[in-house]
Amino acid sequence: MKKLSAVLAIAAALGLSSQALAVDEPENVIKYRQAVMKAIGGHMASIAGVVKGEVSFTDHVAIHANSINAMSKAVTAAFPEGTDNGSYKTAALPKIWEDWAGFEKAAQALDTASANLASVAASGDKQQIAVAFGDLGKACGACHKPYRVKQ
Ligand code: HEC
């Protein structure tokens, strides 16, 4: 937070427009998409707390699922060509660009699975929520396995 406000203060002081800065440098795009993924991971961790019964916020599941659904629409654009892990420090595998259609399909599956969890969550049925959550988790793995460096 401190870092961000410092950056904003500097930008304001210099009267910088976004055009004055070099935008979409590969390193920054990589940083950006990793932050998108972290956000998705944060929502998954929150839902996991509910599914495991650690917290009682069952009515929050749809909020998190809808947030993941919104983020899912930002995934493919965050992987422009030239941001592979041959030249940069990223866990994204070159296979993403060799098999772009497959990667898009995997992103679409994230969209579908998160929308499904959001709609199932409305029922409040914990069993159904757990199943839909499991399916959503599989959608993560179905993309990470072929397209991300093994962690
Ligand atoms: C369409 C493919 C795709 C889907 C679907 C996907 N991911 Fe990812 N994810 C990636 C790729 C590729 C990376 C590596 C990005 C990089 O390092 O540049 C990544 C990285 C991550 C990271 C590490 C971010 C960091 O700090 O470097 C987390 C956490 C993550 N994903 C969570 C998730 C979760 C949770 C889901 C499912 C709800 C999910 N992802 C679905 C492709 C996907």
XYZ file of C-alpha atoms and ligand atoms in Angstrom:
194
model
C 0.000 0.000 0.000
C 2.788 2.372 0.981
C 4.632 1.559 -2.216
C 1.563 2.186 -4.336
C 0.775 5.546 -2.791
C 4.411 6.564 -3.232
C 4.207 5.695 -6.929
C 0.948 7.619 -7.274
C 2.400 10.615 -5.470
C 5.432 10.645 -7.758
C 3.270 10.280 -10.862
C 1.063 13.141 -9.695
C 4.056 15.349 -8.865
C 5.547 14.804 -12.310
C 2.183 15.297 -13.979
C 2.717 12.062 -15.849
C 0.129 10.816 -18.228
C 0.155 7.085 -18.842
C 1.405 7.831 -22.352
C 4.623 9.268 -20.989
C 5.477 5.879 -19.486
C 6.542 2.778 -21.368
C 3.518 0.560 -20.921
C 3.078 -3.159 -21.311
C 6.754 -3.995 -20.889
C 6.925 -7.827 -20.689
C 8.212 -7.760 -17.099
C 5.263 -5.600 -16.069
C 2.721 -7.700 -17.924
C 4.119 -10.775 -16.146
C 3.907 -9.013 -12.798
C 0.371 -7.934 -13.623
C -0.876 -11.395 -14.546
C 0.796 -12.991 -11.535
C -1.140 -10.502 -9.404
C -4.341 -11.509 -11.242
C -3.586 -15.154 -10.479
C -2.823 -14.331 -6.848
C -6.176 -12.589 -6.576
C -7.881 -15.684 -7.959
C -5.889 -17.796 -5.496
C -6.979 -15.559 -2.643
C -10.636 -16.091 -3.465
C -10.071 -19.834 -3.725
C -8.450 -19.844 -0.275
C -11.427 -17.964 1.141
C -13.889 -20.439 -0.354
C -11.770 -23.325 0.934
C -12.239 -22.010 4.463
C -16.007 -22.250 4.029
C -15.952 -25.646 2.312
C -13.730 -27.090 5.065
C -16.166 -25.754 7.634
C -13.560 -23.537 9.257
C -15.770 -20.483 8.806
C -19.512 -20.114 8.450
C -19.593 -17.555 5.624
C -21.474 -19.786 3.196
C -23.252 -16.724 1.839
C -19.847 -15.345 0.774
C -19.109 -18.218 -1.596
C -21.019 -16.584 -4.446
C -19.124 -13.316 -3.900
C -15.785 -15.096 -4.265
C -16.967 -17.250 -7.163
C -18.250 -14.162 -8.988
C -14.937 -12.411 -8.364
C -13.050 -15.355 -9.873
C -15.500 -15.306 -12.759
C -14.755 -11.627 -13.377
C -10.998 -12.260 -13.187
C -11.272 -15.218 -15.573
C -12.128 -12.735 -18.312
C -8.792 -10.979 -17.756
C -6.645 -14.090 -18.141
C -5.928 -14.572 -21.848
C -5.143 -10.902 -22.562
C -2.539 -11.016 -19.794
C -0.502 -13.542 -21.801
C 0.611 -11.642 -24.898
C 3.259 -13.207 -27.113
C 6.794 -12.400 -26.027
C 6.117 -12.979 -22.334
C 7.206 -16.622 -22.256
C 9.673 -18.070 -19.808
C 12.417 -18.341 -22.391
C 13.302 -14.688 -22.003
C 11.668 -13.739 -18.725
C 11.238 -15.032 -15.217
C 7.775 -16.438 -15.387
C 6.176 -19.809 -14.829
C 4.272 -19.506 -18.103
C 5.356 -22.222 -20.535
C 5.932 -21.565 -24.264
C 3.212 -24.138 -24.884
C 0.680 -21.369 -24.195
C 1.566 -19.716 -27.504
C 2.147 -22.975 -29.348
C -1.343 -24.104 -28.407
C -3.200 -20.822 -27.982
C -6.598 -22.381 -28.753
C -6.085 -24.901 -25.952
C -5.050 -22.157 -23.562
C -8.156 -20.147 -24.444
C -10.254 -23.222 -23.852
C -8.691 -23.660 -20.404
C -9.492 -20.030 -19.579
C -13.057 -20.554 -20.804
C -13.334 -23.577 -18.491
C -12.373 -21.319 -15.568
C -15.132 -18.926 -16.610
C -17.692 -21.758 -16.781
C -16.657 -23.485 -13.537
C -16.645 -20.246 -11.523
C -20.064 -19.255 -12.914
C -21.340 -22.694 -11.959
C -20.049 -22.367 -8.394
C -21.650 -18.930 -8.129
C -25.018 -20.306 -9.159
C -24.742 -23.428 -6.989
C -23.736 -21.236 -4.037
C -27.114 -19.533 -4.194
C -28.695 -22.827 -3.105
C -26.676 -22.790 0.121
C -26.337 -26.576 -0.199
C -22.921 -27.355 1.267
C -22.601 -30.688 -0.497
C -23.275 -29.142 -3.901
C -20.973 -26.238 -3.127
C -18.155 -28.643 -2.266
C -18.619 -30.493 -5.563
C -18.684 -27.277 -7.612
C -15.637 -26.015 -5.709
C -13.820 -29.244 -6.545
C -14.687 -28.779 -10.216
C -13.387 -25.219 -10.103
C -10.136 -26.467 -8.594
C -9.844 -28.943 -11.450
C -10.164 -26.052 -13.915
C -7.074 -24.465 -12.308
C -5.119 -27.692 -12.574
C -6.258 -28.317 -16.139
C -4.471 -25.137 -17.163
C -1.527 -25.195 -14.765
C -0.534 -28.730 -15.676
C 0.088 -28.184 -19.380
C 0.853 -24.462 -19.407
C 2.725 -23.633 -16.227
C 6.160 -24.657 -14.981
C 5.757 -27.449 -12.450
C 5.780 -25.885 -8.982
C -6.007 -20.552 -18.541
C -4.936 -20.991 -17.684
C -5.024 -20.833 -16.197
C -6.094 -21.045 -15.377
C -7.484 -21.534 -15.756
C -5.648 -20.767 -14.036
N -4.339 -20.401 -14.034
Fe -3.240 -19.848 -12.440
N -1.614 -19.563 -13.625
C -1.572 -19.803 -14.984
C -0.235 -19.547 -15.478
C 0.229 -19.733 -16.908
C 0.523 -19.115 -14.369
C 1.978 -18.654 -14.389
C 1.994 -17.145 -14.654
C 3.374 -16.536 -14.692
O 4.242 -16.912 -13.863
O 3.604 -15.646 -15.531
C -0.381 -19.143 -13.222
C -0.010 -18.792 -11.932
C -0.827 -18.903 -10.824
C -0.434 -18.558 -9.482
C 0.924 -18.034 -9.058
C 0.948 -16.517 -9.205
C 2.290 -15.927 -8.799
O 2.384 -15.353 -7.716
O 3.266 -16.055 -9.575
C -1.510 -18.793 -8.660
C -1.612 -18.579 -7.167
C -2.574 -19.303 -9.507
N -2.124 -19.344 -10.815
C -3.809 -19.662 -9.033
C -4.841 -20.135 -9.851
C -6.090 -20.651 -9.349
C -6.463 -20.786 -7.878
C -6.840 -20.987 -10.443
C -8.216 -21.558 -10.485
C -9.268 -20.971 -9.698
C -6.037 -20.693 -11.616
N -4.832 -20.193 -11.223
C -6.449 -20.896 -12.913
C -2.612 -20.203 -15.766
C -3.913 -20.450 -15.334
